[in-house]
Amino acid sequence: MKRILFALICSLAIMNTQGASRDADWKAVTEAAEKGLPRTAVERLQPIIDQCLAEKAWAEAVKAIALRLTYEGQVEGNKPEEKITRMADEISKAPPEIVPILTAVQAHWYWQYFQQNRWRFMRRTATAEAPGNDFTTWDL
């Protein structure tokens, strides 16, 4: 799970060629994460996101958004469903250039959620009503 997310983030970082001016900012984010300070990492990521979106550094913006949502999830209790719903909010306000990759990241997070909670889904019975937007209550 973490390996796939790490590989995705690394590949996005490699594709980006304009990130040299933000190396110090990324280093501060990494240091905060290594010290176990996810809230500080979130605070340091927001200026990076704003700058990347302004400069149209899409790959780096996606990386920063995904990391910010991951760290926000850690602060809020490490619930994967929170991360997924926050990504939906980000997708709704994201520039069209990054919507497809954000959607792919969200799909990966859905898959991880399903794999971790497969036993719950398997035990549920079908409902008579159409499923709502709350994916945590869906059945198979």
Coordinates of C-alpha atoms in Angstrom, one line a residue:
M1 CA 0.0 0.0 0.0
K2 CA 2.6 2.5 1.1
R3 CA 5.0 1.2 -1.6
I4 CA 2.5 1.9 -4.4
L5 CA 1.8 5.4 -3.1
F6 CA 5.5 6.0 -2.7
A7 CA 6.2 4.8 -6.2
L8 CA 3.4 7.1 -7.6
I9 CA 4.8 10.1 -5.8
C10 CA 8.3 9.4 -6.9
S11 CA 7.3 9.0 -10.5
L12 CA 5.4 12.3 -10.3
A13 CA 8.5 14.0 -8.8
I14 CA 10.7 12.6 -11.6
M15 CA 8.4 13.9 -14.3
N16 CA 8.5 17.4 -12.9
T17 CA 11.4 19.6 -14.2
Q18 CA 10.4 22.9 -12.6
G19 CA 10.7 21.8 -9.0
A20 CA 14.2 23.1 -8.4
S21 CA 13.0 26.3 -6.8
R22 CA 10.9 24.4 -4.3
D23 CA 13.6 22.0 -3.1
A24 CA 13.9 23.7 0.2
D25 CA 10.2 23.6 0.7
W26 CA 10.1 19.9 0.0
K27 CA 13.0 19.3 2.3
A28 CA 11.0 21.0 5.1
V29 CA 8.0 18.8 4.4
T30 CA 10.2 15.7 4.5
E31 CA 11.8 16.7 7.7
A32 CA 8.4 17.4 9.4
A33 CA 7.1 14.0 8.2
E34 CA 10.2 12.2 9.5
K35 CA 9.8 13.9 12.9
G36 CA 6.2 12.7 13.0
L37 CA 4.7 16.1 12.6
P38 CA 2.0 15.7 10.0
R39 CA 0.2 19.0 10.8
T40 CA 3.5 20.9 10.2
A41 CA 3.9 19.0 6.9
V42 CA 0.4 20.0 5.9
E43 CA 1.2 23.7 6.6
R44 CA 4.4 23.5 4.6
L45 CA 2.6 21.8 1.7
Q46 CA -0.1 24.4 1.0
P47 CA 2.4 27.1 -0.3
I48 CA 3.9 24.4 -2.5
I49 CA 0.5 23.5 -3.9
D50 CA -0.4 27.2 -4.5
Q51 CA 2.9 27.8 -6.3
C52 CA 2.7 24.7 -8.4
L53 CA -0.8 25.5 -9.6
A54 CA 0.2 29.1 -10.4
E55 CA 3.2 27.8 -12.4
K56 CA 1.3 25.0 -13.9
A57 CA 3.7 22.4 -12.5
W58 CA 0.9 19.8 -12.6
A59 CA 2.9 16.7 -11.6
E60 CA 4.3 18.4 -8.5
A61 CA 0.9 19.8 -7.6
V62 CA -0.6 16.3 -7.7
K63 CA 2.2 15.0 -5.5
A64 CA 1.7 17.8 -3.0
I65 CA -2.1 17.4 -2.9
A66 CA -1.9 13.7 -2.4
L67 CA 0.6 14.1 0.4
R68 CA -1.4 16.9 2.0
L69 CA -4.5 14.7 2.0
T70 CA -2.5 11.8 3.4
Y71 CA -1.0 13.9 6.2
E72 CA -4.4 15.5 7.0
G73 CA -5.8 11.9 7.3
Q74 CA -3.1 11.1 9.8
V75 CA -4.0 14.1 11.9
E76 CA -7.7 13.3 11.7
G77 CA -7.3 9.7 13.0
N78 CA -5.8 7.9 10.0
K79 CA -9.2 7.0 8.5
P80 CA -8.9 6.1 4.8
E81 CA -12.5 7.0 4.1
E82 CA -11.7 10.6 5.1
K83 CA -8.9 10.7 2.7
I84 CA -11.1 9.5 -0.1
T85 CA -13.9 12.0 0.5
R86 CA -11.3 14.8 0.8
M87 CA -9.9 13.8 -2.6
A88 CA -13.4 14.1 -4.1
D89 CA -13.5 17.7 -2.8
E90 CA -10.1 18.4 -4.3
I91 CA -11.1 16.9 -7.6
S92 CA -14.2 19.2 -7.8
K93 CA -12.1 22.3 -7.5
A94 CA -8.9 21.2 -9.3
P95 CA -7.8 22.5 -12.7
P96 CA -8.9 20.2 -15.5
E97 CA -5.3 19.3 -16.3
I98 CA -4.9 17.4 -13.1
V99 CA -8.3 15.9 -12.6
P100 CA -7.5 12.6 -14.4
I101 CA -4.5 11.8 -12.2
L102 CA -6.3 12.9 -9.0
T103 CA -9.1 10.6 -10.0
A104 CA -6.6 7.7 -10.5
V105 CA -5.1 8.4 -7.1
Q106 CA -8.6 8.4 -5.6
A107 CA -9.4 5.1 -7.4
H108 CA -6.3 3.6 -5.9
W109 CA -7.4 4.7 -2.4
Y110 CA -10.9 3.2 -3.0
W111 CA -9.2 -0.1 -3.9
Q112 CA -7.1 0.0 -0.8
Y113 CA -10.2 0.7 1.3
F114 CA -12.0 -2.2 -0.3
Q115 CA -9.0 -4.6 0.3
Q116 CA -8.7 -3.6 3.9
N117 CA -12.5 -3.9 4.5
R118 CA -13.3 -6.8 2.2
W119 CA -14.6 -9.0 5.0
R120 CA -17.1 -6.3 6.0
F121 CA -18.4 -6.0 2.4
M122 CA -18.7 -9.8 2.1
R123 CA -20.8 -10.1 5.3
R124 CA -23.3 -7.4 4.2
T125 CA -26.6 -8.3 2.6
A126 CA -28.0 -6.5 -0.4
T127 CA -30.2 -3.6 0.3
A128 CA -33.5 -2.8 -1.5
E129 CA -32.7 0.8 -1.9
A130 CA -30.2 2.3 -4.3
P131 CA -26.8 2.9 -2.8
G132 CA -26.1 6.4 -1.6
N133 CA -23.0 8.4 -1.7
D134 CA -21.6 7.0 1.5
F135 CA -19.3 4.2 0.1
T136 CA -18.7 2.9 3.6
T137 CA -22.3 1.5 3.6
W138 CA -22.2 -0.1 0.2
D139 CA -22.7 -3.8 -0.3
L140 CA -21.4 -6.1 -3.0

